[in-house]
Tab-separated table of N, CA and C in Angstrom:
chain	number	residue	atom	x	y	z
A	89	UNK	N	0.815	-1.195	0.000
A	89	UNK	CA	0.000	0.000	0.000
A	89	UNK	C	0.860	1.260	0.000
A	90	UNK	N	1.910	1.268	0.788
A	90	UNK	CA	2.759	2.449	0.875
A	90	UNK	C	3.397	2.770	-0.467
A	91	UNK	N	3.827	1.740	-1.228
A	91	UNK	CA	4.435	1.963	-2.537
A	91	UNK	C	3.495	2.692	-3.471
A	92	UNK	N	2.200	2.378	-3.388
A	92	UNK	CA	1.206	3.051	-4.209
A	92	UNK	C	1.111	4.527	-3.883
A	93	UNK	N	1.193	4.852	-2.601
A	93	UNK	CA	1.138	6.257	-2.191
A	93	UNK	C	2.336	7.042	-2.705
A	94	UNK	N	3.491	6.398	-2.765
A	94	UNK	CA	4.692	7.061	-3.277
A	94	UNK	C	4.521	7.370	-4.761
A	95	UNK	N	3.966	6.428	-5.502
A	95	UNK	CA	3.738	6.637	-6.936
A	95	UNK	C	2.733	7.765	-7.157
A	96	UNK	N	1.655	7.750	-6.392
A	96	UNK	CA	0.638	8.794	-6.514
A	96	UNK	C	1.244	10.158	-6.194
A	97	UNK	N	2.052	10.242	-5.157
A	97	UNK	CA	2.683	11.510	-4.798
A	97	UNK	C	3.644	11.980	-5.882
A	98	UNK	N	4.392	11.042	-6.461
A	98	UNK	CA	5.321	11.397	-7.542
A	98	UNK	C	4.558	11.957	-8.736
A	99	UNK	N	3.484	11.276	-9.156
A	99	UNK	CA	2.684	11.756	-10.283
A	99	UNK	C	2.020	13.088	-9.956
A	100	UNK	N	1.595	13.244	-8.725
A	100	UNK	CA	0.973	14.493	-8.311
A	100	UNK	C	1.965	15.648	-8.419
A	101	UNK	N	3.176	15.428	-7.972
A	101	UNK	CA	4.216	16.456	-8.082
A	101	UNK	C	4.526	16.782	-9.540
A	102	UNK	N	4.638	15.747	-10.381
A	102	UNK	CA	4.903	15.965	-11.802
A	102	UNK	C	3.768	16.726	-12.474
A	103	UNK	N	2.546	16.383	-12.107
A	103	UNK	CA	1.391	17.033	-12.712
A	103	UNK	C	1.310	18.504	-12.320
A	104	UNK	N	1.628	18.812	-11.085
A	104	UNK	CA	1.621	20.206	-10.633
A	104	UNK	C	2.627	21.064	-11.394
A	105	UNK	N	3.723	20.454	-11.817
A	105	UNK	CA	4.784	21.190	-12.500
A	105	UNK	C	4.704	21.088	-14.021
A	106	UNK	N	3.759	20.308	-14.531
A	106	UNK	CA	3.683	20.014	-15.964
A	106	UNK	C	3.315	21.252	-16.774
A	107	UNK	N	4.122	21.549	-17.783
A	107	UNK	CA	3.846	22.625	-18.729
A	107	UNK	C	4.096	22.093	-20.136
A	108	UNK	N	3.474	22.723	-21.095
A	108	UNK	CA	3.646	22.320	-22.491
A	108	UNK	C	5.060	22.676	-22.931
A	109	UNK	N	5.724	21.702	-23.531
A	109	UNK	CA	7.065	21.915	-24.054
A	109	UNK	C	6.967	22.569	-25.427
A	110	UNK	N	8.002	23.301	-25.862
A	110	UNK	CA	7.934	24.060	-27.111
A	110	UNK	C	7.526	23.245	-28.349
A	111	UNK	N	8.035	22.050	-28.518
A	111	UNK	CA	7.729	21.251	-29.710
A	111	UNK	C	6.693	20.166	-29.452
A	112	UNK	N	6.055	20.216	-28.328
A	112	UNK	CA	5.069	19.200	-27.954
A	112	UNK	C	3.693	19.576	-28.517
A	113	UNK	N	3.007	18.586	-29.070
A	113	UNK	CA	1.664	18.861	-29.583
A	113	UNK	C	0.674	18.928	-28.419
A	114	UNK	N	-0.452	19.578	-28.670
A	114	UNK	CA	-1.500	19.657	-27.649
A	114	UNK	C	-2.017	18.264	-27.322
A	115	UNK	N	-2.100	17.402	-28.330
A	115	UNK	CA	-2.584	16.045	-28.107
A	115	UNK	C	-1.626	15.260	-27.218
A	116	UNK	N	-0.326	15.368	-27.470
A	116	UNK	CA	0.651	14.686	-26.621
A	116	UNK	C	0.593	15.182	-25.185
A	117	UNK	N	0.428	16.474	-25.030
A	117	UNK	CA	0.280	17.056	-23.692
A	117	UNK	C	-0.957	16.488	-23.005
A	118	UNK	N	-2.081	16.469	-23.713
A	118	UNK	CA	-3.332	15.953	-23.147
A	118	UNK	C	-3.209	14.485	-22.772
A	119	UNK	N	-2.548	13.702	-23.597
A	119	UNK	CA	-2.365	12.275	-23.315
A	119	UNK	C	-1.530	12.088	-22.053
A	120	UNK	N	-0.446	12.850	-21.942
A	120	UNK	CA	0.416	12.742	-20.767
A	120	UNK	C	-0.337	13.119	-19.492
A	121	UNK	N	-1.082	14.195	-19.557
A	121	UNK	CA	-1.860	14.625	-18.391
A	121	UNK	C	-2.924	13.598	-18.058
A	122	UNK	N	-3.580	13.068	-19.070
A	122	UNK	CA	-4.616	12.046	-18.846
A	122	UNK	C	-4.042	10.839	-18.090
A	123	UNK	N	-2.866	10.400	-18.492
A	123	UNK	CA	-2.241	9.251	-17.820
A	123	UNK	C	-1.971	9.544	-16.344
A	124	UNK	N	-1.462	10.731	-16.064
A	124	UNK	CA	-1.171	11.077	-14.672
A	124	UNK	C	-2.447	11.214	-13.853
A	125	UNK	N	-3.471	11.815	-14.423
A	125	UNK	CA	-4.748	11.971	-13.723
A	125	UNK	C	-5.360	10.607	-13.413
A	126	UNK	N	-5.229	9.660	-14.345
A	126	UNK	CA	-5.748	8.307	-14.128
A	126	UNK	C	-5.119	7.668	-12.886
A	127	UNK	N	-3.831	7.886	-12.692
A	127	UNK	CA	-3.141	7.310	-11.531
A	127	UNK	C	-3.516	8.040	-10.247
A	128	UNK	N	-3.474	9.350	-10.291
A	128	UNK	CA	-3.702	10.150	-9.083
A	128	UNK	C	-5.136	10.048	-8.594
A	129	UNK	N	-6.086	10.085	-9.508
A	129	UNK	CA	-7.506	10.100	-9.142
A	129	UNK	C	-8.203	8.794	-9.506
A	130	UNK	N	-7.502	7.700	-9.363
A	130	UNK	CA	-8.041	6.386	-9.750
A	130	UNK	C	-9.312	6.032	-8.984
A	131	UNK	N	-9.455	6.488	-7.761
A	131	UNK	CA	-10.622	6.150	-6.944
A	131	UNK	C	-11.833	7.048	-7.218
A	132	UNK	N	-11.664	8.056	-8.029
A	132	UNK	CA	-12.757	8.989	-8.318
A	132	UNK	C	-13.541	8.539	-9.544
A	133	UNK	N	-14.752	9.058	-9.667
A	133	UNK	CA	-15.546	8.709	-10.843
A	133	UNK	C	-15.054	9.480	-12.068
A	134	UNK	N	-15.561	9.120	-13.233
A	134	UNK	CA	-15.064	9.685	-14.486
A	134	UNK	C	-15.308	11.190	-14.588
A	135	UNK	N	-16.388	11.677	-14.007
A	135	UNK	CA	-16.671	13.108	-14.070
A	135	UNK	C	-15.606	13.915	-13.325
A	136	UNK	N	-15.205	13.448	-12.154
A	136	UNK	CA	-14.158	14.125	-11.374
A	136	UNK	C	-12.839	14.064	-12.127
A	137	UNK	N	-12.500	12.897	-12.648
A	137	UNK	CA	-11.248	12.768	-13.405
A	137	UNK	C	-11.251	13.680	-14.624
A	138	UNK	N	-12.403	13.765	-15.277
A	138	UNK	CA	-12.522	14.620	-16.453
A	138	UNK	C	-12.268	16.082	-16.099
A	139	UNK	N	-12.876	16.543	-15.025
A	139	UNK	CA	-12.668	17.926	-14.589
A	139	UNK	C	-11.228	18.187	-14.195
A	140	UNK	N	-10.612	17.259	-13.512
A	140	UNK	CA	-9.215	17.431	-13.118
A	140	UNK	C	-8.308	17.456	-14.345
A	141	UNK	N	-8.573	16.587	-15.316
A	141	UNK	CA	-7.768	16.570	-16.545
A	141	UNK	C	-7.883	17.897	-17.279
A	142	UNK	N	-9.090	18.436	-17.355
A	142	UNK	CA	-9.287	19.726	-18.016
A	142	UNK	C	-8.499	20.816	-17.294
A	143	UNK	N	-8.634	20.860	-15.982
A	143	UNK	CA	-7.940	21.902	-15.210
A	143	UNK	C	-6.431	21.842	-15.384
A	144	UNK	N	-5.866	20.654	-15.273
A	144	UNK	CA	-4.416	20.522	-15.420
A	144	UNK	C	-3.965	20.795	-16.853
A	145	UNK	N	-4.758	20.353	-17.821
A	145	UNK	CA	-4.417	20.597	-19.223
A	145	UNK	C	-4.368	22.094	-19.511
A	146	UNK	N	-5.390	22.793	-19.123
A	146	UNK	CA	-5.463	24.228	-19.404
A	146	UNK	C	-4.376	24.982	-18.648
A	147	UNK	N	-4.127	24.579	-17.401
A	147	UNK	CA	-3.075	25.247	-16.608
A	147	UNK	C	-1.692	25.057	-17.200
A	148	UNK	N	-1.492	23.984	-17.947
A	148	UNK	CA	-0.164	23.679	-18.469
A	148	UNK	C	0.170	24.449	-19.748
A	149	UNK	N	-0.785	25.176	-20.277
A	149	UNK	CA	-0.570	25.893	-21.534
A	149	UNK	C	0.176	27.206	-21.308
A	150	UNK	N	0.986	27.617	-22.286
A	150	UNK	CA	1.843	28.792	-22.093
A	150	UNK	C	1.141	30.138	-22.234
A	151	UNK	N	0.027	30.181	-22.925
A	151	UNK	CA	-0.610	31.461	-23.217
A	151	UNK	C	-1.912	31.618	-22.442
A	152	UNK	N	-2.082	32.760	-21.832
A	152	UNK	CA	-3.307	33.042	-21.088
A	152	UNK	C	-4.506	33.113	-22.026
A	153	UNK	N	-4.293	33.531	-23.263
A	153	UNK	CA	-5.384	33.609	-24.237
A	153	UNK	C	-5.880	32.216	-24.614
A	154	UNK	N	-4.952	31.297	-24.824
A	154	UNK	CA	-5.331	29.908	-25.104
A	154	UNK	C	-6.050	29.328	-23.898
A	155	UNK	N	-5.543	29.609	-22.730
A	155	UNK	CA	-6.131	29.091	-21.502
A	155	UNK	C	-7.587	29.506	-21.375
A	156	UNK	N	-7.875	30.784	-21.544
A	156	UNK	CA	-9.254	31.261	-21.419
A	156	UNK	C	-10.158	30.687	-22.501
A	157	UNK	N	-9.655	30.573	-23.702
A	157	UNK	CA	-10.455	30.007	-24.793
A	157	UNK	C	-10.818	28.558	-24.517
A	158	UNK	N	-9.853	27.790	-24.055
A	158	UNK	CA	-10.127	26.381	-23.784
A	158	UNK	C	-11.036	26.196	-22.582
A	159	UNK	N	-10.889	27.013	-21.561
A	159	UNK	CA	-11.814	26.924	-20.436
A	159	UNK	C	-13.246	27.156	-20.903
A	160	UNK	N	-13.432	28.153	-21.743
A	160	UNK	CA	-14.791	28.408	-22.244
A	160	UNK	C	-15.291	27.227	-23.063
A	161	UNK	N	-14.433	26.666	-23.899
A	161	UNK	CA	-14.850	25.569	-24.770
A	161	UNK	C	-15.152	24.299	-23.982
A	162	UNK	N	-14.209	23.875	-23.151
A	162	UNK	CA	-14.359	22.598	-22.453
A	162	UNK	C	-15.156	22.720	-21.163
A	163	UNK	N	-14.793	23.634	-20.342
A	163	UNK	CA	-15.281	23.643	-18.964
A	163	UNK	C	-16.665	24.261	-18.810
A	164	UNK	N	-16.846	25.424	-19.367
A	164	UNK	CA	-18.104	26.119	-19.132
A	164	UNK	C	-19.268	25.565	-19.948
A	165	UNK	N	-18.973	24.918	-21.054
A	165	UNK	CA	-20.068	24.344	-21.838
A	165	UNK	C	-20.405	22.948	-21.340
A	166	UNK	N	-19.419	22.061	-21.301
A	166	UNK	CA	-19.642	20.688	-20.848
A	166	UNK	C	-18.293	20.029	-20.620
A	167	UNK	N	-17.956	19.683	-19.389
A	167	UNK	CA	-16.652	19.093	-19.099
A	167	UNK	C	-16.383	17.797	-19.855
A	168	UNK	N	-17.415	17.085	-20.242
A	168	UNK	CA	-17.187	15.825	-20.938
A	168	UNK	C	-16.726	16.030	-22.378
A	169	UNK	N	-16.704	17.281	-22.844
A	169	UNK	CA	-16.164	17.555	-24.177
A	169	UNK	C	-14.682	17.219	-24.266
A	170	UNK	N	-13.970	17.353	-23.160
A	170	UNK	CA	-12.544	17.016	-23.158
A	170	UNK	C	-12.374	15.540	-23.492
A	171	UNK	N	-13.218	14.708	-22.910
A	171	UNK	CA	-13.177	13.281	-23.195
A	171	UNK	C	-13.507	13.021	-24.664
A	172	UNK	N	-14.500	13.710	-25.203
A	172	UNK	CA	-14.863	13.536	-26.608
A	172	UNK	C	-13.731	13.986	-27.517
A	173	UNK	N	-13.073	15.075	-27.146
A	173	UNK	CA	-11.931	15.564	-27.914
A	173	UNK	C	-10.822	14.519	-27.959
A	174	UNK	N	-10.472	13.984	-26.792
A	174	UNK	CA	-9.414	12.983	-26.757
A	174	UNK	C	-9.834	11.700	-27.458
A	175	UNK	N	-11.079	11.295	-27.251
A	175	UNK	CA	-11.559	10.054	-27.867
A	175	UNK	C	-11.491	10.149	-29.385
A	176	UNK	N	-11.798	11.305	-29.928
A	176	UNK	CA	-11.759	11.460	-31.378
A	176	UNK	C	-10.325	11.403	-31.914
A	177	UNK	N	-9.356	11.727	-31.076
A	177	UNK	CA	-7.959	11.706	-31.504
A	177	UNK	C	-7.206	10.474	-31.009
A	178	UNK	N	-7.661	9.880	-29.931
A	178	UNK	CA	-6.973	8.739	-29.331
A	178	UNK	C	-7.977	7.921	-28.528
A	179	UNK	N	-8.736	7.021	-29.187
A	179	UNK	CA	-9.846	6.309	-28.532
A	179	UNK	C	-9.458	5.517	-27.283
A	180	UNK	N	-8.235	5.051	-27.196
A	180	UNK	CA	-7.824	4.242	-26.058
A	180	UNK	C	-7.837	5.047	-24.761
A	181	UNK	N	-7.672	6.353	-24.841
A	181	UNK	CA	-7.540	7.170	-23.649
A	181	UNK	C	-8.857	7.701	-23.094
A	182	UNK	N	-9.955	7.433	-23.751
A	182	UNK	CA	-11.217	7.964	-23.239
A	182	UNK	C	-11.597	7.226	-21.974
A	183	UNK	N	-12.274	7.929	-21.087
A	183	UNK	CA	-12.715	7.332	-19.824
A	183	UNK	C	-13.836	6.371	-20.067
A	184	UNK	N	-13.830	5.304	-19.298
A	184	UNK	CA	-14.927	4.343	-19.342
A	184	UNK	C	-15.870	4.643	-18.212
A	185	UNK	N	-17.143	4.407	-18.411
A	185	UNK	CA	-18.132	4.638	-17.354
A	185	UNK	C	-18.299	3.407	-16.507
């Protein structure tokens, strides 16, 4: 059990510091964040994980203008749009209900 907590803490620390790299695509960034969120919030339902993935994804972007645009698109309209976006680009990463 303790080993699991160490892994969760490590991913949590990485996720807090995660930013988009200069040559990294938005999809690669989203996939990486999705993987970390899956580990950290494994005990939560898909809606909570979806909201956390959106928050971390948007926070990791370099431009405040992109950040606000994506919050309006994903978060304020319907948080499950993030899942639909990823599913359309990478079906394996979509959350299961």
